[in-house]
XYZ file of C-alpha atoms in Angstrom:
501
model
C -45.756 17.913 7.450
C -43.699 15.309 5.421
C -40.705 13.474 7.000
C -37.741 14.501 5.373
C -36.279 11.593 3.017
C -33.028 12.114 3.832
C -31.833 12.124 -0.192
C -28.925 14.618 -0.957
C -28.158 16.016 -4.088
C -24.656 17.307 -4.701
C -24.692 19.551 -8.043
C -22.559 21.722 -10.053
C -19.954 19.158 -9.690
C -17.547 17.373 -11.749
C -16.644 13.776 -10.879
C -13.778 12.025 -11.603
C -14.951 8.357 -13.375
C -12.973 4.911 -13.204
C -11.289 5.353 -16.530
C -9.438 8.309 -15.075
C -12.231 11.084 -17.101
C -13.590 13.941 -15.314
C -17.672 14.549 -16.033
C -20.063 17.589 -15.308
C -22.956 15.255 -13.220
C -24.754 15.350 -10.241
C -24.339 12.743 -7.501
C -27.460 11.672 -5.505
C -25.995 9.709 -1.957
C -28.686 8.297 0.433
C -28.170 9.659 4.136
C -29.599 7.441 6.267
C -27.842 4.325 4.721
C -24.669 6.099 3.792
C -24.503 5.123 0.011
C -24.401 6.377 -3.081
C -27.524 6.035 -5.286
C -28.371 6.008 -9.125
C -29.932 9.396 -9.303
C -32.447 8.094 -12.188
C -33.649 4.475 -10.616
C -33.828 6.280 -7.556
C -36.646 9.125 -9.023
C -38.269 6.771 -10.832
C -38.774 4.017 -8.029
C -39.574 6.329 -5.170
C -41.055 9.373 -6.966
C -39.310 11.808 -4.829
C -36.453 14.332 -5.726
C -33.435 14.809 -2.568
C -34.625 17.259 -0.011
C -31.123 18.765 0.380
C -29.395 19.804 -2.202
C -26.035 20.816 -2.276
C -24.310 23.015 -4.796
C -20.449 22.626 -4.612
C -19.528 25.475 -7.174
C -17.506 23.563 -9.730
C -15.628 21.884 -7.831
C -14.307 18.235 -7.847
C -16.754 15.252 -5.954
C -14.266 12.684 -5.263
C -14.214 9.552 -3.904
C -12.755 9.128 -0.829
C -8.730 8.361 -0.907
C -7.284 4.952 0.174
C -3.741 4.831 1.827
C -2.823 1.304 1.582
C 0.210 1.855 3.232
C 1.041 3.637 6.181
C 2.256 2.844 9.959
C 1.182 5.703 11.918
C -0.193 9.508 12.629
C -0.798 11.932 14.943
C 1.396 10.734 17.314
C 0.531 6.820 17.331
C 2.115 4.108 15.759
C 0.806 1.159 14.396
C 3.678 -1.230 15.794
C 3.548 0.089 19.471
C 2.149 -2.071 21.861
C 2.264 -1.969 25.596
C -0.358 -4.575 26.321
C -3.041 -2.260 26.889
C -5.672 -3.801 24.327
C -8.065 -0.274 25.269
C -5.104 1.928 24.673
C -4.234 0.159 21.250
C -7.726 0.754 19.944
C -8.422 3.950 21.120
C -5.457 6.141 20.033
C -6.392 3.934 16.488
C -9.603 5.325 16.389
C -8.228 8.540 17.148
C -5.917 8.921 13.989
C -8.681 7.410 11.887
C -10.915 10.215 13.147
C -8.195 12.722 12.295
C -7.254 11.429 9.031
C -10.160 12.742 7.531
C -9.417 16.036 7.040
C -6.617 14.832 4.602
C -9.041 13.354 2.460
C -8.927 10.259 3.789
C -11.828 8.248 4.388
C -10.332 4.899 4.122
C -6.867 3.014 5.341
C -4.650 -0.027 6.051
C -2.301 0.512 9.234
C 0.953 -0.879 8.626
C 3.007 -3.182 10.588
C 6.661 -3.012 10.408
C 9.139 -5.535 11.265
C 9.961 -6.396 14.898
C 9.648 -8.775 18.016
C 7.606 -12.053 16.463
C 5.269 -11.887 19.972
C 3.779 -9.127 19.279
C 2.263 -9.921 15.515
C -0.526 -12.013 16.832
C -1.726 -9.447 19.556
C -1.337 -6.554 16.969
C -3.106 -8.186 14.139
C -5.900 -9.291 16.172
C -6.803 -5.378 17.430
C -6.607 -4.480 13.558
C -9.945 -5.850 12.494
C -11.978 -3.643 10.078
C -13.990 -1.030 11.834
C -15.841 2.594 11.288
C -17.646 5.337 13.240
C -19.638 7.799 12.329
C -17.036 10.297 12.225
C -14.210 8.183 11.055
C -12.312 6.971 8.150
C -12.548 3.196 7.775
C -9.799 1.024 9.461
C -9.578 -1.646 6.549
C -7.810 -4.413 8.207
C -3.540 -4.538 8.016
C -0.716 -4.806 6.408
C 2.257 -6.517 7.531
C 5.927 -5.288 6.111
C 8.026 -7.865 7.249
C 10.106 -9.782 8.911
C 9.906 -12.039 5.688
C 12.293 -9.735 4.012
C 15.883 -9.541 2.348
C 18.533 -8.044 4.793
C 20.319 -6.306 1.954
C 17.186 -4.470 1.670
C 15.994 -3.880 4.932
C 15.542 -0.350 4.859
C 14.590 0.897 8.831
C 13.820 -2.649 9.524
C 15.531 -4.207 12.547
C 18.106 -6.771 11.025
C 18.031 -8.756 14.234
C 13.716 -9.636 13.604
C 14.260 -10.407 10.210
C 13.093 -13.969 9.545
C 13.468 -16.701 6.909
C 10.161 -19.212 6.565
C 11.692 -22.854 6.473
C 8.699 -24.542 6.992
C 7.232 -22.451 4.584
C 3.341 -20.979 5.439
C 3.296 -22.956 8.391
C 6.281 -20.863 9.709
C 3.817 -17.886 8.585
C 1.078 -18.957 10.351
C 3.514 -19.496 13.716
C 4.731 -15.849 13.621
C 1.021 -13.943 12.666
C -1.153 -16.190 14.273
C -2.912 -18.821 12.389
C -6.587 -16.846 12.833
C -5.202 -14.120 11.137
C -4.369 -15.784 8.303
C -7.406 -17.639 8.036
C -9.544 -17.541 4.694
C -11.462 -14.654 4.118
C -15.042 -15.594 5.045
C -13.566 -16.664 8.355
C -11.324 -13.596 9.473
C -14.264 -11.112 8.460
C -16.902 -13.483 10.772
C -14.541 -13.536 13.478
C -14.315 -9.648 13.166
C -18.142 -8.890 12.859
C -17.353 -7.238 9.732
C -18.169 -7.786 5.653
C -14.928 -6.488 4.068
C -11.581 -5.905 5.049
C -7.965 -6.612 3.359
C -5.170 -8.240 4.398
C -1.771 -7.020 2.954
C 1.759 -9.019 3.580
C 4.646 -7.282 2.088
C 7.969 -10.194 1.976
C 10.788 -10.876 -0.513
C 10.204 -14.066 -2.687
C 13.571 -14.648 -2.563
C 13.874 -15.320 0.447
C 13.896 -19.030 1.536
C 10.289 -20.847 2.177
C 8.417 -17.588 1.070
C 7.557 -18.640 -2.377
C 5.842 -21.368 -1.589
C 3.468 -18.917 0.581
C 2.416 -17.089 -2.250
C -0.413 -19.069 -3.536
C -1.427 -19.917 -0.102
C -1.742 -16.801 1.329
C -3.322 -15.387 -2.358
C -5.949 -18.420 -1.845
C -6.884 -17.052 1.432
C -7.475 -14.211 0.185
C -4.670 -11.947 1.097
C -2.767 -9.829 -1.009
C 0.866 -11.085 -1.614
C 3.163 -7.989 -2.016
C 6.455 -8.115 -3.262
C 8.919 -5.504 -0.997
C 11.919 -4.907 0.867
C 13.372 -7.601 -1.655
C 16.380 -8.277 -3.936
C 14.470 -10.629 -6.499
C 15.733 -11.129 -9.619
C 13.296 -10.639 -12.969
C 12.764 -14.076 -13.232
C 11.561 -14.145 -9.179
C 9.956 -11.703 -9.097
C 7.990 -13.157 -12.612
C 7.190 -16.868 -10.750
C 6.139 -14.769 -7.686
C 3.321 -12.640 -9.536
C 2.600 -15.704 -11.225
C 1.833 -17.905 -8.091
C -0.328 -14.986 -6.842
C 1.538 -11.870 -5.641
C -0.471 -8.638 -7.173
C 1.585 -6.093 -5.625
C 4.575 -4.288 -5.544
C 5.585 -2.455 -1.997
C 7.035 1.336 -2.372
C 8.155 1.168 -6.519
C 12.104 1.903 -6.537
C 12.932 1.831 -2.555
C 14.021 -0.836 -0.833
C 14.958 -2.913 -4.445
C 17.467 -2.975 -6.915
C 18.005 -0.431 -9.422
C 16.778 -0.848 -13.120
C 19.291 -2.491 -14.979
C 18.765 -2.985 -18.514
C 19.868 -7.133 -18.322
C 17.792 -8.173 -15.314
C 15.029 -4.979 -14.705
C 14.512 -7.248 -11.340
C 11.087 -6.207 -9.834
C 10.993 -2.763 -11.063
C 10.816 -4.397 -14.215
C 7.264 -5.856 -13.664
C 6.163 -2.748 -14.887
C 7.059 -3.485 -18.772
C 6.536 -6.802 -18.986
C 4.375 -8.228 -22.124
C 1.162 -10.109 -20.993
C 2.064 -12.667 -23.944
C 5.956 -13.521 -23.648
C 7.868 -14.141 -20.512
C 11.547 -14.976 -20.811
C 13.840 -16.234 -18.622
C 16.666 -14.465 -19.267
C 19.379 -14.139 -16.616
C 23.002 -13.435 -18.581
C 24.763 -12.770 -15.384
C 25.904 -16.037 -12.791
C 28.331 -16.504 -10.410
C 28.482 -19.618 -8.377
C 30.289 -18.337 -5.570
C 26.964 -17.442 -4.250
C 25.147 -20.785 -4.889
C 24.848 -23.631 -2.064
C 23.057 -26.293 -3.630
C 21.522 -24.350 -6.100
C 19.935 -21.528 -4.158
C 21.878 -18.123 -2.518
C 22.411 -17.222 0.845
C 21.068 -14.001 1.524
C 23.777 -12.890 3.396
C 25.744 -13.029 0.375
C 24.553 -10.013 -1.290
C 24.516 -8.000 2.245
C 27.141 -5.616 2.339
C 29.496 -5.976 5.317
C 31.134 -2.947 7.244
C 34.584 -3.907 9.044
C 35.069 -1.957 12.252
C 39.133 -2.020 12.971
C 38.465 -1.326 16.823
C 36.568 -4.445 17.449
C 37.277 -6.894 14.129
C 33.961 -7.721 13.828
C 31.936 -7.657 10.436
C 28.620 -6.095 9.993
C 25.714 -5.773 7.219
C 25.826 -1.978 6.179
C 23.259 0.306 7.634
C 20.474 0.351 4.907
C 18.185 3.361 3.702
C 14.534 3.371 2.354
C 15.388 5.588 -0.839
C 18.104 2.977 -2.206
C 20.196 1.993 0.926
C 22.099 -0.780 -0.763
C 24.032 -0.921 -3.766
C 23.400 -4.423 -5.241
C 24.935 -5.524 -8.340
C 23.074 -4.933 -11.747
C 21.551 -8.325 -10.794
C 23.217 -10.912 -9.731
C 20.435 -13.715 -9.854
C 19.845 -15.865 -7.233
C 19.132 -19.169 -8.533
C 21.525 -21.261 -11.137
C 20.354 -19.907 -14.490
C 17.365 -22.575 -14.831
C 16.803 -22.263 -18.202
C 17.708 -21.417 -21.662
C 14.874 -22.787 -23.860
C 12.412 -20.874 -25.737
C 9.970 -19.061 -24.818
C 6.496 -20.161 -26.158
C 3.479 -19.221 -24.976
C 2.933 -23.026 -24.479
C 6.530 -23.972 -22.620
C 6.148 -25.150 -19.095
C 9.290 -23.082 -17.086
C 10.555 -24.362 -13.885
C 11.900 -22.286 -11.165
C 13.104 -22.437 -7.586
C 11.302 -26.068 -7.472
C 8.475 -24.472 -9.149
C 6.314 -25.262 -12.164
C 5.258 -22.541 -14.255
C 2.807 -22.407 -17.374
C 3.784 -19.526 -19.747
C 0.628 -18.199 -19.811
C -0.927 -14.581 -20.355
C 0.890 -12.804 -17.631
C -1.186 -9.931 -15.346
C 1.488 -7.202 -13.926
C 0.806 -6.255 -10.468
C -0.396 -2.958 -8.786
C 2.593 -0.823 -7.492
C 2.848 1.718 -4.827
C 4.711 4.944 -5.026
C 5.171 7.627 -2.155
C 5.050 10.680 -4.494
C 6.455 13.164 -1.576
C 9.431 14.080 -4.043
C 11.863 12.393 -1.842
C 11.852 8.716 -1.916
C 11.633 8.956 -5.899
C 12.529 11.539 -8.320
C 9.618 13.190 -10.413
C 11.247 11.726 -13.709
C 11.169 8.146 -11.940
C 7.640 8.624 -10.787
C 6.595 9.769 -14.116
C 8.485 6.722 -16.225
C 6.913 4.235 -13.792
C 3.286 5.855 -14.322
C 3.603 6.177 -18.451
C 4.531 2.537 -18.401
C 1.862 1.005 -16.613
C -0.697 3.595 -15.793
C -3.411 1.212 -14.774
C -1.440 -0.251 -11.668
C -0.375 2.820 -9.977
C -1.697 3.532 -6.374
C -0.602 6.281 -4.683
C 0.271 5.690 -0.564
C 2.127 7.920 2.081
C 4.118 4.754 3.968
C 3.646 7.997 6.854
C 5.001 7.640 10.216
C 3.426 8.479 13.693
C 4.397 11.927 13.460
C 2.020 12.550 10.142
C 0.440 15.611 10.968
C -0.420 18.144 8.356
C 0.661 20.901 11.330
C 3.185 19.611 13.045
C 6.534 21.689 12.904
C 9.844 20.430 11.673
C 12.577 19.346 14.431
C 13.475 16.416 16.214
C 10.556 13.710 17.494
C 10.543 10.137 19.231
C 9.933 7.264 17.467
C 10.441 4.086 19.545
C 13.036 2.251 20.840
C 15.002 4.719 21.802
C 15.406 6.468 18.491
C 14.530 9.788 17.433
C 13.116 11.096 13.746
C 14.111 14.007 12.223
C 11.441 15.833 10.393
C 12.383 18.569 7.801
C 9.143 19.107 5.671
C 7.952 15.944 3.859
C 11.799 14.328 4.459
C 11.930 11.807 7.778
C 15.234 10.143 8.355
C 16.694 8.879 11.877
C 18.485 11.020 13.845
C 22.184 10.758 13.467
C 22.173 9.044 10.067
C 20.769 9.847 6.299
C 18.589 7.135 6.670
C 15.039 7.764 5.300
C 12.067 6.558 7.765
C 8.988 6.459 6.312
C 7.489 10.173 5.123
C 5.067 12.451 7.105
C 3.252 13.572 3.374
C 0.084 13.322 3.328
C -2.266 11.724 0.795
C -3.665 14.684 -0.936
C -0.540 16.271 -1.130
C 0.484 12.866 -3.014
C -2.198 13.447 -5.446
C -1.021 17.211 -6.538
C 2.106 16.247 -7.030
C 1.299 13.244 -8.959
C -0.456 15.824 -11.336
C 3.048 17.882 -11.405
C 5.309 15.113 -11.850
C 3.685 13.226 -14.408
C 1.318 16.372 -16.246
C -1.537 13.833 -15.833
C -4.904 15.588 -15.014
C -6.265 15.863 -11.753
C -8.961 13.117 -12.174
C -6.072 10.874 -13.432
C -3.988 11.288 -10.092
C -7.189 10.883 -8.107
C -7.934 7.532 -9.747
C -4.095 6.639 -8.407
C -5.272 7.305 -4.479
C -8.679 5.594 -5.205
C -10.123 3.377 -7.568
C -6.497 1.299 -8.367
C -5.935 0.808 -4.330
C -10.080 -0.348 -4.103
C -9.802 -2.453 -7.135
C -6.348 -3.882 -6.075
C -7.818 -4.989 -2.461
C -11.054 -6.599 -4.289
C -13.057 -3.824 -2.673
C -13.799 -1.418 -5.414
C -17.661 -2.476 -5.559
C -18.264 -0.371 -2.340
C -14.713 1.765 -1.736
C -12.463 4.058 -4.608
C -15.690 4.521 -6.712
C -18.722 6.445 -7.028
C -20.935 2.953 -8.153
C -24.495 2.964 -7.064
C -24.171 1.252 -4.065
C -21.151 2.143 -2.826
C -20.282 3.424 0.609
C -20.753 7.543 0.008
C -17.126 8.113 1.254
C -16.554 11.341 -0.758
C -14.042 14.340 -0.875
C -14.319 17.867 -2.347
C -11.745 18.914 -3.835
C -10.202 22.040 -5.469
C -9.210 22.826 -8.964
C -6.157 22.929 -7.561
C -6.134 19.119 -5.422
C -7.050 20.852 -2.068
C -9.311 19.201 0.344
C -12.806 21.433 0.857
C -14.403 19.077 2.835
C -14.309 14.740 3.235
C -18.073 13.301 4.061
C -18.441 9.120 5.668
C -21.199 7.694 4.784
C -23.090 10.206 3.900
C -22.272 12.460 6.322
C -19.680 15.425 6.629
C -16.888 14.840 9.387
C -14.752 17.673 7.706
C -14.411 20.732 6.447
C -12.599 24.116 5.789
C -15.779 26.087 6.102
C-alpha cells in the first residue's frame, strides 16, 4: 500500500492573479510543507498526480487577506499590558486563531499611542509567529506618539511626543532591539520574515530625519495622524516613507492649492513642484512651526483655561486649506535635474514612487465616492485594512463595551465612537466585509478588491514572495470565497482551520 503524498489539488476554481485578473486554473499546494506548488514542475519532477483532490464548485481560491492595520479583537487589545508576559501572548494567539474565519490568515497588531514604558515590553512580545491553526502574527505596527496633536484622533494628547534628538529619541522610546536592522530583529525572534510598521507625522520636529533611518533598517515609514503639507509629505516619501496611514482620516482635507498628503495619490513620477502659495509668518519661529499652532483651542469660561479641541478619526480637526509649515523654501523651477532643499534637507528631483495607502472601507470613516476617487487615481497602491478595535467580532451585538482606561465604546454596526462624544474609535468591520464593499463602492471586480486586501499589503511589506500571492513557493495561506465576497472556508499552510461546512 503506497504512502499517501500528501499533494492536494483544488479544481473548478477561479483564482484571482497579481494584476488584479480572475483565471479558470487549478491550484496544486503541498501539505506536508504548507506551500503552494507549480502544478506542471511538480508532475513532471515527481511523476505523481495529488492524492486529494478538491473540487470547490466555481468558486473563488484566494489568497489569504492581510490586515496591516488593526489594534485588537475578540476582546483583546493590542496596547493592554498588565505585565503578565504569558497573558500578553496567549490572548494574542487567541485572536489570531479566531481571525481566521474572517479570511484572515495573516496580520500586523497595532500599537496605539500611550505611556512610553510600555513600547519596549509590547514590541518585544510582538515577534512574528504561527500555529497550525492560526493566522500569522507578522510583527507590529506602531501608531504613534510621533504624531501631530491637531490630528490626534483617539490618541492621548498627554503621550504625544516630539523626537529632538531625532532616531536616537526613537530608539529611547521603542527600544533600540526593536528597531534594529532586519537580519537582526528576525534572528533575535527565531523567525525569517516579519514587518515592522511606524506610523508618525513628518512634520513633526526630529521625525524627518528618521525616515531614511528607520527605511534603511528595514521598516516601513508611514505617514499618519499628520498635518504635512504637499511639499512634506513629498521630501518624506522621498527619504523613504512608502506608506500612507488610514487615506482621508486623521489629515487635512484635499485642497486644490496644497492637496497635502492626500495628494500623494496624483502626483507625476517625473515633475515634483514645490508649490506652496499660502504663508503666514505668525506661525514661523526660526523658520519652522510650532505644532501647537495649528491645534485648535477650546476656552472653558468656568475655569479660564485653554485646551486643544477634542479630535475625531473621520476628520476631527478643521485645518486650514494648508497652511504650510515651513517658510516657502523655494520658487525655482522644477527640472527633473534641480536639487530642492527642504526642512534642512537635500532633495534630487528625481523619478518620484507614490506610496501604498490604507483605506478602512466600512462606509464610515470615508464616503464611497472618496474611496472610489482615491482607488481610480492610484489603483496600484491601495490596501485595504480594518484599523478594528478589541471588540471586532463578526457576532458580537451592538451596545455599550469597555475599552481601557476607564472609557467605554459604543458599537452600532460597523460605527465605534467613545461613549459620550461623536468621536470615531477605530471600526469593528471586518476584512472581508472590506473587500465587498470595495467591489460596491468603486464597481471594481471582485478579484480587483481582493488584490487590495492581499497582494498590495504583501508587496508593500517586501513579503509578497511567500504572503498576498499564489507564487510557487509561497506559504498556501488560501481563502474560498463566494461569488458574492463571502468566506467558505480559510486553509494555513496547507491545512483547513475554517469553514462554514
Amino acid at each position: 500500500m503506497s504512502t499517501p503524498n500528501e499533494l492536494v489539488c483544488f479544481t473548478n476554481c477561479f483564482l484571482p492573479q497579481e494584476d488584479g485578473s480572475l483565471i479558470e486554473k487549478d491550484l496544486w499546494i503541498d501539505g506536508r510543507r504548507g506551500v503552494i506548488l507549480d502544478a506542471q514542475k511538480t508532475f513532471f519532477m515527481v511523476r505523481e498526480r495529488p492524492d486529494k483532490v478538491i473540487d470547490l464548485g466555481g468558486n473563488i481560491l484566494s489568497p489569504g487577506l492581510i490586515d496591516m492595520q488593526i489594534n485588537g479583537a475578540y476582546g483583546f487589545d493590542f496596547s493592554v499590558f498588565d505585565g503578565n508576559d504569558e497573558a500578553y501572548k496567549t490572548s494574542l494567539q487567541d485572536v489570531a486563531e479566531r481571525i481566521v474565519e474572517t479570511g484572515v490568515t495573516s496580520f500586523v497588531p497595532t500599537l496605539i499611542t500611550q505611556e512610553r514604558s510600555l513600547y519596549p515590553k509590547i514590541l518585544r512580545l510582538l515577534r512574528p509567529f504561527t500555529t497550525a491553526t492560526s493566522a500569522t502574527v507578522l510583527g507590529w505596527h506602531a501608531e504613534g506618539p510621533f504624531i501631530d496633536m491637531a490630528k490626534r484622533g483617539a490618541h492621548a494628547p498627554s503621550f504625544l511626543v516630539s523626537a529632538p534628538e531625532g532616531i536616537k529619541s526613537f530608539e529611547e522610546l521603542y527600544g533600540a532591539e526593536n528597531l534594529a536592522d532586519s537580519e537582526d530583529w528576525l534572528m533575535s525572534s527565531g523567525s525569517q520574515s516579519g514587518v515592522r510598521i511606524i506610523t508618525a507625522a513628518p512634520e513633526v520636529i526630529g521625525v524627518m530625519s528618521t525616515v531614511g533611518e528607520l527605511t534603511k533598517r528595514g521598516l516601513v515609514f508611514s505617514i499618519g495622524h499628520s498635518i504635512a503639507t504637499s511639499d512634506i509629505a513629498t521630501s518624506a516619501v522621498q527619504h523613504g516613507a512608502r506608506l500612507i496611514t488610514h487615506l482621508f482620516n486623521a489629515m487635512p482635507q484635499l485642497h486644490h492649492r496644497d492637496p497635502s498628503i492626500i495628494g500623494l495619490l496624483g502626483a507625476s513620477p517625473h515633475l515634483y513642484s514645490p508649490f506652496s502659495p499660502i504663508t503666514s509668518k505668525a506661525l514661523y519661529s526660526g523658520g519652522v512651526m510650532s505644532p501647537i499652532a495649528l491645534t485648535p483651542m477650546r476656552f472653558d469660561s468656568k475655569t479660564n483655561i485653554k485646551s486643544p479641541v477634542g479630535s475625531e478619526a473621520l476628520d476631527e480637526v478643521e485645518t486650514p486649506p494648508q497652511t504650510p509649515m515651513f517658510k516657502a523654501h523655494s520658487s525655482q523651477g522644477t527640472s527633473l535635474k534641480k536639487t530642492q532643499s527642504l526642512a534642512g534637507f537635500s532633495l534630487d528631483s528625481s523619478e518620484f514612487t507614490r506610496p501604498f495607502y490604507e483605506m478602512i472601507v466600512d462606509g464610515i470613516h470615508s464616503h464611497p465616492n472618496s474611496v472610489r476617487l482615491a482607488y481610480s487615481a492610484y489603483p496600484e497602491g491601495c490596501i485595504l485594512i480594518t484599523d478594528a478595535m478589541k471588540i471586532l467580532d463578526p457576532n458580537l451585538r451592538d451596545g455599550v463595551h469597555e475599552w481601557r482606561d476607564g472609557k467605554r465604546f459604543v458599537k452600532e454596526g460597523d460605527k465605534l465612537y467613545l461613549e459620550g462624544t461623536d468621536t470615531l474609535a477605530g471600526s469593528v468591520v471586518t476584512l472581508d466585509k472590506c473587500v465587498r464593499n470595495f467591489t460596491r463602492f468603486t464597481g471594481c471586480t471582485l478579484a480587483e478588491s481582493i488584490k487590495c486586501a492581499t497582494y498590495n499589503p504583501a508587496k508593500c511589506l517586501g513579503i509578497e514572495s511567500k504572503k498576498g500571492t499564489l507564487r510557487p513557493g509561497a506559504d498556501a495561506d488560501l481563502v474560498v470565497f463566494d461569488a458574492q465576497g463571502v468566506v467558505q472556508s480559510t486553509w494555513v499552510k496547507g491545512k483547513r482551520v475554517w469553514g462554514r461546512n
